[in-house]
XYZ file of C-alpha atoms in Angstrom:
217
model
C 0.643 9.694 13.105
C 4.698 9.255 12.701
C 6.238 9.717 9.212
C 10.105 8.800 9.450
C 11.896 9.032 6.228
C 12.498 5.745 4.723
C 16.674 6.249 4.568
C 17.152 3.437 6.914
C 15.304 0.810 5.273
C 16.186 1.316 1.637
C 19.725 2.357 1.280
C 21.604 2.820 -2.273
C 25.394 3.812 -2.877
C 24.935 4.725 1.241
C 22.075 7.543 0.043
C 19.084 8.392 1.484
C 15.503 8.533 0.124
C 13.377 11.522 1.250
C 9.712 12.653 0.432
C 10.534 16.598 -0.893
C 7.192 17.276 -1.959
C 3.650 16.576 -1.573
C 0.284 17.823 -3.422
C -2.913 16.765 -3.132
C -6.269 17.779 -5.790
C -9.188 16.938 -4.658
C -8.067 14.017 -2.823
C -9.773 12.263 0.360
C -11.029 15.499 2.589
C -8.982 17.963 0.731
C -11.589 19.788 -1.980
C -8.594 22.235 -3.300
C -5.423 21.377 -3.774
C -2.957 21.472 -1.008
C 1.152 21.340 -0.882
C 2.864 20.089 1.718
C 6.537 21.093 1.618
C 8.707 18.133 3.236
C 12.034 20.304 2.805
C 10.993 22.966 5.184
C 11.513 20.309 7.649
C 14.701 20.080 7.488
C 16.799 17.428 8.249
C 14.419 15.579 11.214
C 14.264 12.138 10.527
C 11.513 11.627 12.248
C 8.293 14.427 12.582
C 4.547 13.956 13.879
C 1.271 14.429 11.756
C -0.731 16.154 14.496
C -4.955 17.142 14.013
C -8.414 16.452 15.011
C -10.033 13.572 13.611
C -11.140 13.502 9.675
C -8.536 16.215 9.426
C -6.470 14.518 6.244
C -3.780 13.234 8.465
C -4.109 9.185 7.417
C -4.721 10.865 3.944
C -1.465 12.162 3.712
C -0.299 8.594 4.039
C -2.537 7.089 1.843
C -1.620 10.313 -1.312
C 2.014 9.025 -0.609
C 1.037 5.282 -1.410
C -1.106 6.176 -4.041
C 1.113 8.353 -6.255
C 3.959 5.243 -5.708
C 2.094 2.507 -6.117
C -1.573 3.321 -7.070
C -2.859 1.902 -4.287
C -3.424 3.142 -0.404
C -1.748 2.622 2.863
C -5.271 -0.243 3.299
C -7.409 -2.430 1.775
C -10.057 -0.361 2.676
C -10.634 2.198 -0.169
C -8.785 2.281 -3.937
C -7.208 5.232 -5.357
C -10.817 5.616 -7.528
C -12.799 5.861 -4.086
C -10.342 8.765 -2.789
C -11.769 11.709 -4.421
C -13.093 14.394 -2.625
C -17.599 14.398 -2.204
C -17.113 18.286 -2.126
C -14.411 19.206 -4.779
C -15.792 21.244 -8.015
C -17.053 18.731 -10.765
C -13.957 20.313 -12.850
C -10.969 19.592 -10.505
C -9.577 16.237 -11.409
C -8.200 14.239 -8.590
C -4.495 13.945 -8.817
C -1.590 13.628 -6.309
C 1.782 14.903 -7.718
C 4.526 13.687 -5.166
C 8.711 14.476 -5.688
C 10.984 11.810 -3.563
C 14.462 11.739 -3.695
C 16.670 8.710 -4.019
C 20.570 8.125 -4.205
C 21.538 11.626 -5.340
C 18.977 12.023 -7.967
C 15.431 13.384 -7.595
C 12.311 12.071 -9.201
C 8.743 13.302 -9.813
C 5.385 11.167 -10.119
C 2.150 12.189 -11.018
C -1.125 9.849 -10.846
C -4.646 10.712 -11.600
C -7.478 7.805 -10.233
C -10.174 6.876 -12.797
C -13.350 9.375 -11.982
C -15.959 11.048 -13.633
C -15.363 14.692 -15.031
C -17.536 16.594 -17.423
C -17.616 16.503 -20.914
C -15.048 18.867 -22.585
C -18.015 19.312 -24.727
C -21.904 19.108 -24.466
C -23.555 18.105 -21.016
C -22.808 15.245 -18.890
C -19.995 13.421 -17.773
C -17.492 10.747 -19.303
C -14.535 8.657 -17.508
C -11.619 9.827 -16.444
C -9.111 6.956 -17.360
C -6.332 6.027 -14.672
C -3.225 7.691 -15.837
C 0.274 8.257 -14.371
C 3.531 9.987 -16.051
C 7.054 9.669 -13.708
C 9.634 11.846 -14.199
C 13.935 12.008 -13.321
C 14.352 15.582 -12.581
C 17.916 17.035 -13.763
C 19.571 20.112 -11.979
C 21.025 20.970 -15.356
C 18.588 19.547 -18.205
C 15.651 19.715 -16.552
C 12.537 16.897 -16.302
C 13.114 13.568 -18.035
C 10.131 11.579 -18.950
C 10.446 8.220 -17.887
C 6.805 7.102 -17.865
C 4.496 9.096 -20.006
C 0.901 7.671 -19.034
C 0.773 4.079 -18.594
C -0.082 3.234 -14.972
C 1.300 -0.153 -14.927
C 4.691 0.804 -16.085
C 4.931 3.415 -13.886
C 4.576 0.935 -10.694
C 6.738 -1.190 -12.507
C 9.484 1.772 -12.588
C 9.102 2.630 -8.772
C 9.760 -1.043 -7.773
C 12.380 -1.314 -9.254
C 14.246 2.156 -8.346
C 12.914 1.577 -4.527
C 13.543 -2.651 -4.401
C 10.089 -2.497 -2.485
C 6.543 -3.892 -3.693
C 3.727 -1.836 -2.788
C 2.530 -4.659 0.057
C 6.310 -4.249 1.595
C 6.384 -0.406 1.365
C 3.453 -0.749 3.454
C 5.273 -2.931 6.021
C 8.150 -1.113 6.571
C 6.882 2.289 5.986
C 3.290 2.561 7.315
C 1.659 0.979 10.769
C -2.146 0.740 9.425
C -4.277 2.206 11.845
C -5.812 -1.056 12.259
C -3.250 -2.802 12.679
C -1.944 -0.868 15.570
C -5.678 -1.515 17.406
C -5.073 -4.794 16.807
C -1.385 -4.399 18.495
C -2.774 -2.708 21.653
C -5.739 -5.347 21.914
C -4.312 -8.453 21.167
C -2.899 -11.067 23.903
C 0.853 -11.971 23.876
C 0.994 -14.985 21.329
C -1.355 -12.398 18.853
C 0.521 -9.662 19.174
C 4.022 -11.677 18.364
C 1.951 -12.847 15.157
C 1.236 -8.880 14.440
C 4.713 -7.739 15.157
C 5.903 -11.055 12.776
C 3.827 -9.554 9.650
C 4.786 -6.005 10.183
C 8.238 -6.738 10.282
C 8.293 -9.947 8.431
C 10.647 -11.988 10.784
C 10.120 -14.878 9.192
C 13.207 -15.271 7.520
C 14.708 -15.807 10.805
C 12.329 -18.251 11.796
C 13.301 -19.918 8.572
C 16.983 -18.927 9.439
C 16.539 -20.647 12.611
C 15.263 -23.996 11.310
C 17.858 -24.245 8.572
C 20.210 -24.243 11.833
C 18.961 -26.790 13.645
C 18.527 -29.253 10.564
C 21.876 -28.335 10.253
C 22.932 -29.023 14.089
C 21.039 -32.525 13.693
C 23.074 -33.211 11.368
C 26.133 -33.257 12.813
């Protein structure tokens, strides 16, 4: 898989928006929790996810998506189906991911609705969804922005990256699926598949608007 920082899609006060940091809890294949450092790559627009299949490599994707938006790179699985069959009954799922955007560097944290164990007696109970988003200050340290509602949360993200969760996945992620479908598909199919990932139909609509205009005349 390719993972290309997002810098030349969204663009504010000509910054750049960067993954920094990435941890997974008992998310998809991953029964521990794992950290993958984005810095240490440097400045490389553009690196490869490279393993054997069932490895965590879509996962990665799909952890990124998830602590955004609360939702995965497909349709497939939600964020409640993603936690780990052999992860300790105690771990709580969670993805904690730090992005930076415009200068200013922000954390989120989401947890999926699960089932944990009682904090007392036997038995388990239901984890809730949650999710808390924080601005993170060089000098005064972490502002909470978003202390637990999940649907404020998303609403906060939108708005600081201008991208829904359905267009994040457009520009950001080529769904495994789709990109069968792209290597498959005849030539009028594939234009259709390159049309939705890249939604070109405001030039189509561009276009018409043209020639009304040109028939006009």
């Amino acid at each position: 898989l390719l993972l290309r920082y997002w810098s030349r899609f969204i663009k504010r006060d000509r910054s750049e928006m960067r993954p920094c940091s990435l941890t997974l809890t008992a998310f998809g294949p991953f029964q521990g929790s794992e950290t993958i450092p984005f810095e240490a790559l440097g400045e490389n627009p553009l690196f490869l996810i490279n393993g054997p299949t069932g490895s965590g490599k879509t996962t990665l994707l799909d952890a990124i998506c998830f602590a955004l938006y609360g939702r995965t790179t497909g349709d497939e699985r939600e964020g409640s189906q993603m936690r780990c069959d052999h992860a300790p009954d105690d771990l709580l799922t969670e993805v904690d991911f730090i992005f930076e955007l415009s200068g200013s560097r922000y954390r989120v944290r989401r947890v999926p609705e699960q089932q944990r164990p009682k904090a007392r007696g036997e038995g388990t109970t239901t984890q809730a969804a949650e999710a808390q988003f924080w601005r993170l200050d060089p000098d005064i340290g972490e502002q909470l922005i978003v202390a637990n509602k999940v649907t404020e949360a998303t609403r906060e993200i939108e708005q600081l990256t201008g991208l829904s969760v359905e267009q994040f996945r457009q520009v950001m992620v080529l769904p495994q699926g789709k990109f069968r479908e792209l290597l498959l598909a005849e030539s009028k199919a594939r234009e259709a598949i390159f049309s939705q990932l890249f939604q070109t139909r405001i030039y189509r609509q561009l276009e018409e608007q043209l020639k009304v205009r040109s028939a006009g005349i």
